[in-house]
Tab-separated table of C-alpha atoms in Angstrom:
chain	number	residue	atom	x	y	z
A	1	UNK	CA	39.961	-53.294	-74.914
A	2	UNK	CA	41.470	-56.823	-74.832
A	3	UNK	CA	43.499	-57.771	-77.984
A	4	UNK	CA	41.669	-60.988	-78.535
A	5	UNK	CA	38.050	-61.162	-77.440
A	6	UNK	CA	35.977	-64.197	-77.240
A	7	UNK	CA	32.399	-65.104	-76.048
A	8	UNK	CA	33.124	-67.178	-72.834
A	9	UNK	CA	29.922	-69.269	-73.244
A	10	UNK	CA	29.195	-71.893	-72.313
A	11	UNK	CA	27.717	-73.188	-75.714
A	12	UNK	CA	25.458	-76.219	-74.698
A	13	UNK	CA	24.715	-78.271	-77.811
A	14	UNK	CA	23.402	-81.683	-78.407
A	15	UNK	CA	25.477	-84.372	-79.971
A	16	UNK	CA	25.446	-84.064	-83.887
A	17	UNK	CA	24.711	-80.320	-83.689
A	18	UNK	CA	26.826	-77.563	-85.688
A	19	UNK	CA	28.265	-74.859	-83.557
A	20	UNK	CA	30.177	-71.675	-84.440
A	21	UNK	CA	32.650	-69.583	-82.293
A	22	UNK	CA	33.674	-66.097	-83.299
A	23	UNK	CA	36.649	-64.124	-82.101
A	24	UNK	CA	37.725	-60.692	-82.768
A	25	UNK	CA	41.167	-59.066	-82.535
A	26	UNK	CA	42.260	-55.488	-82.316
A	27	UNK	CA	45.738	-55.421	-83.946
A	28	UNK	CA	45.385	-55.028	-87.620
A	29	UNK	CA	49.058	-56.100	-88.207
A	30	UNK	CA	48.571	-59.663	-86.852
A	31	UNK	CA	49.517	-62.206	-89.487
A	32	UNK	CA	49.098	-65.633	-87.736
A	33	UNK	CA	45.951	-66.936	-86.483
A	34	UNK	CA	45.136	-70.207	-84.514
A	35	UNK	CA	42.503	-72.095	-82.575
A	36	UNK	CA	43.789	-74.111	-79.555
A	37	UNK	CA	41.694	-76.468	-77.651
A	38	UNK	CA	42.096	-76.733	-73.736
A	39	UNK	CA	40.477	-79.624	-71.763
A	40	UNK	CA	39.437	-78.887	-68.142
A	41	UNK	CA	42.781	-78.751	-66.026
A	42	UNK	CA	44.771	-79.632	-69.054
A	43	UNK	CA	47.276	-77.656	-71.291
A	44	UNK	CA	46.356	-75.924	-74.498
A	45	UNK	CA	46.804	-77.855	-77.551
A	46	UNK	CA	46.959	-76.529	-81.143
A	47	UNK	CA	43.706	-77.549	-83.074
A	48	UNK	CA	44.393	-75.667	-86.286
A	49	UNK	CA	45.913	-72.741	-87.897
A	50	UNK	CA	43.878	-70.411	-89.681
A	51	UNK	CA	44.469	-69.200	-93.252
A	52	UNK	CA	43.261	-66.367	-95.316
A	53	UNK	CA	41.303	-68.537	-97.693
A	54	UNK	CA	39.779	-70.340	-94.788
A	55	UNK	CA	40.637	-74.098	-94.127
A	56	UNK	CA	39.031	-77.241	-93.073
A	57	UNK	CA	40.244	-80.241	-90.895
A	58	UNK	CA	37.653	-82.969	-90.865
A	59	UNK	CA	34.699	-81.563	-88.996
A	60	UNK	CA	36.265	-78.243	-88.218
A	61	UNK	CA	36.393	-75.260	-90.516
A	62	UNK	CA	38.278	-72.087	-89.630
A	63	UNK	CA	37.702	-68.755	-91.456
A	64	UNK	CA	39.440	-65.391	-91.177
A	65	UNK	CA	38.048	-62.101	-92.151
A	66	UNK	CA	40.723	-59.520	-92.098
A	67	UNK	CA	38.689	-56.518	-93.041
A	68	UNK	CA	36.396	-57.154	-89.934
A	69	UNK	CA	39.133	-58.529	-88.051
A	70	UNK	CA	37.562	-61.657	-86.690
A	71	UNK	CA	38.262	-65.395	-86.903
A	72	UNK	CA	35.655	-68.161	-86.597
A	73	UNK	CA	35.607	-71.786	-85.869
A	74	UNK	CA	32.652	-74.042	-87.099
A	75	UNK	CA	32.384	-77.500	-85.689
A	76	UNK	CA	29.945	-79.864	-87.514
A	77	UNK	CA	28.508	-83.089	-86.215
A	78	UNK	CA	29.653	-82.384	-82.694
A	79	UNK	CA	30.780	-85.201	-80.453
A	80	UNK	CA	30.684	-85.524	-76.786
A	81	UNK	CA	34.731	-85.500	-77.054
A	82	UNK	CA	34.596	-81.930	-78.449
A	83	UNK	CA	33.503	-80.548	-75.175
A	84	UNK	CA	36.369	-78.315	-74.114
A	85	UNK	CA	37.385	-74.640	-74.096
A	86	UNK	CA	38.590	-73.260	-77.510
A	87	UNK	CA	41.179	-70.614	-77.469
A	88	UNK	CA	41.579	-68.008	-80.240
A	89	UNK	CA	45.183	-67.091	-80.582
A	90	UNK	CA	46.842	-64.453	-82.857
A	91	UNK	CA	50.377	-63.241	-83.043
A	92	UNK	CA	51.386	-59.765	-82.049
A	93	UNK	CA	54.800	-58.062	-82.605
A	94	UNK	CA	56.582	-57.161	-79.315
A	95	UNK	CA	60.018	-55.613	-79.746
A	96	UNK	CA	60.852	-57.533	-82.846
A	97	UNK	CA	59.393	-60.795	-81.349
A	98	UNK	CA	56.176	-62.076	-82.350
A	99	UNK	CA	54.397	-63.272	-79.376
A	100	UNK	CA	51.141	-65.125	-79.365
A	101	UNK	CA	48.072	-63.611	-77.650
A	102	UNK	CA	45.474	-65.824	-76.285
A	103	UNK	CA	41.798	-65.057	-75.908
A	104	UNK	CA	40.256	-66.182	-72.657
A	105	UNK	CA	38.324	-69.020	-74.437
A	106	UNK	CA	34.912	-70.195	-75.304
A	107	UNK	CA	33.558	-73.265	-73.390
A	108	UNK	CA	31.694	-75.894	-75.443
A	109	UNK	CA	29.529	-78.469	-73.742
A	110	UNK	CA	28.210	-81.361	-75.979
A	111	UNK	CA	25.683	-83.407	-74.367
A	112	UNK	CA	24.063	-86.709	-75.321
B	1	UNK	CA	57.893	-88.799	-76.448
B	2	UNK	CA	58.164	-86.651	-73.462
B	3	UNK	CA	57.617	-83.414	-75.325
B	4	UNK	CA	57.570	-80.487	-72.701
B	5	UNK	CA	57.794	-81.603	-68.988
B	6	UNK	CA	57.070	-79.371	-65.974
B	7	UNK	CA	58.058	-79.998	-62.503
B	8	UNK	CA	56.443	-79.891	-60.089
B	9	UNK	CA	52.979	-80.444	-60.954
B	10	UNK	CA	51.537	-78.865	-57.653
B	11	UNK	CA	53.024	-76.782	-54.929
B	12	UNK	CA	51.824	-74.972	-51.784
B	13	UNK	CA	53.905	-72.084	-50.755
B	14	UNK	CA	53.804	-69.501	-47.935
B	15	UNK	CA	54.110	-65.702	-48.618
B	16	UNK	CA	57.843	-64.826	-48.938
B	17	UNK	CA	59.089	-68.129	-49.802
B	18	UNK	CA	61.033	-68.833	-53.023
B	19	UNK	CA	60.869	-71.565	-55.500
B	20	UNK	CA	61.861	-72.580	-58.969
B	21	UNK	CA	59.722	-74.146	-61.699
B	22	UNK	CA	61.555	-76.286	-64.160
B	23	UNK	CA	60.644	-76.839	-67.802
B	24	UNK	CA	62.434	-79.363	-69.936
B	25	UNK	CA	61.841	-79.959	-73.705
B	26	UNK	CA	63.313	-82.774	-75.786
B	27	UNK	CA	62.202	-81.414	-79.239
B	28	UNK	CA	65.465	-79.222	-79.704
B	29	UNK	CA	63.300	-76.058	-79.855
B	30	UNK	CA	64.928	-72.714	-79.888
B	31	UNK	CA	61.877	-70.826	-78.243
B	32	UNK	CA	60.603	-71.281	-74.901
B	33	UNK	CA	58.082	-69.508	-72.844
B	34	UNK	CA	56.509	-69.301	-69.361
B	35	UNK	CA	52.853	-68.325	-69.125
B	36	UNK	CA	50.235	-67.993	-66.156
B	37	UNK	CA	46.829	-68.772	-66.564
B	38	UNK	CA	44.054	-67.061	-64.308
B	39	UNK	CA	40.240	-67.230	-64.587
B	40	UNK	CA	38.944	-64.659	-66.844
B	41	UNK	CA	42.273	-63.538	-67.827
B	42	UNK	CA	43.521	-66.065	-70.593
B	43	UNK	CA	47.131	-66.979	-70.970
B	44	UNK	CA	49.618	-64.221	-70.193
B	45	UNK	CA	53.275	-64.244	-71.104
B	46	UNK	CA	55.682	-63.968	-68.266
B	47	UNK	CA	59.000	-64.370	-69.800
B	48	UNK	CA	60.309	-65.933	-72.986
B	49	UNK	CA	63.604	-67.057	-74.480
B	50	UNK	CA	64.746	-67.025	-78.248
B	51	UNK	CA	67.573	-69.231	-77.510
B	52	UNK	CA	70.253	-70.815	-75.128
B	53	UNK	CA	71.557	-68.191	-72.897
B	54	UNK	CA	68.827	-65.483	-73.880
B	55	UNK	CA	65.691	-64.233	-72.056
B	56	UNK	CA	63.309	-61.579	-72.221
B	57	UNK	CA	60.318	-60.010	-70.551
B	58	UNK	CA	56.765	-60.873	-71.473
B	59	UNK	CA	53.713	-58.748	-70.333
B	60	UNK	CA	53.733	-59.756	-66.628
B	61	UNK	CA	57.370	-60.335	-65.642
B	62	UNK	CA	57.367	-58.737	-62.197
B	63	UNK	CA	58.194	-60.934	-59.372
B	64	UNK	CA	59.722	-63.544	-61.537
B	65	UNK	CA	63.102	-64.447	-62.966
B	66	UNK	CA	64.066	-66.763	-65.593
B	67	UNK	CA	67.132	-68.609	-66.834
B	68	UNK	CA	68.016	-70.681	-69.968
B	69	UNK	CA	71.418	-72.080	-69.234
B	70	UNK	CA	70.888	-74.984	-71.382
B	71	UNK	CA	68.785	-75.102	-74.604
B	72	UNK	CA	66.443	-77.768	-73.355
B	73	UNK	CA	65.666	-76.050	-69.937
B	74	UNK	CA	63.901	-73.045	-68.964
B	75	UNK	CA	63.642	-72.175	-65.317
B	76	UNK	CA	61.150	-69.838	-63.733
B	77	UNK	CA	61.932	-68.486	-60.305
B	78	UNK	CA	59.670	-66.898	-57.769
B	79	UNK	CA	61.855	-64.607	-55.650
B	80	UNK	CA	59.343	-63.757	-52.764
B	81	UNK	CA	56.013	-65.500	-53.266
B	82	UNK	CA	53.064	-63.471	-53.018
B	83	UNK	CA	49.358	-64.536	-52.848
B	84	UNK	CA	48.861	-62.693	-56.164
B	85	UNK	CA	51.122	-65.209	-57.846
B	86	UNK	CA	48.625	-68.186	-57.194
B	87	UNK	CA	48.004	-69.476	-60.546
B	88	UNK	CA	48.497	-72.241	-63.140
B	89	UNK	CA	51.849	-71.955	-64.853
B	90	UNK	CA	52.507	-73.266	-68.204
B	91	UNK	CA	55.648	-73.690	-70.099
B	92	UNK	CA	55.875	-73.994	-73.733
B	93	UNK	CA	58.418	-74.358	-76.602
B	94	UNK	CA	58.350	-73.944	-80.411
B	95	UNK	CA	60.474	-74.395	-83.339
B	96	UNK	CA	59.520	-70.915	-84.671
B	97	UNK	CA	57.413	-68.222	-83.081
B	98	UNK	CA	54.218	-70.151	-83.950
B	99	UNK	CA	52.632	-73.318	-82.978
B	100	UNK	CA	53.698	-73.686	-79.368
B	101	UNK	CA	53.748	-76.928	-77.532
B	102	UNK	CA	52.713	-76.854	-73.899
B	103	UNK	CA	53.729	-78.681	-70.725
B	104	UNK	CA	50.839	-79.977	-68.594
B	105	UNK	CA	51.045	-77.078	-66.089
B	106	UNK	CA	52.075	-76.360	-62.436
B	107	UNK	CA	49.361	-75.431	-60.024
B	108	UNK	CA	50.826	-73.133	-57.530
B	109	UNK	CA	49.074	-71.780	-54.300
B	110	UNK	CA	50.462	-69.105	-52.275
B	111	UNK	CA	49.127	-68.872	-48.673
């Protein structure tokens, strides 16, 4: 089983739609959670951290459910520029070092 | 602001050749990382460094070596390139173990 699992998509939505992605993680000891965004043939960029109480950044809302070990990302009022792959990322302890484990990503396509 | 710079951007090698990928960061970050990204696999950590003069193995270190002689530079070496090492390689750096900043990648093809 992969340490971080995501639905690869693609999710095809019209402009203005609301879309949600989920991600599950297997390591119950994970303490840090993130969503990264990766445009086609570009590097991943941090979109937002995910906090236990949930957090919002403009049109983006992230939620964490520790009991069920899943993380979600909600995008409201989708824009064409939101088209990208969204990577779910969690930390994992490795011989005293907290490495980041990346999901394979969920692809979002926003159409006019 | 340069951030994290990777060179080269593209390279084609023949099986058995060796090469070095260079990563440079100007943010005075302690932590640096090398990842490879393959379709359907996500980013996988090859090697990392927690400070100048230190290196450690990630989850897929075989066939690669690294060096961190200067804080700002992290070099990834392929000793004898194999077709299985065809990938996109990303370098990243961070102030702590969180929130990594990535370079724009090196596309490497091994024939």
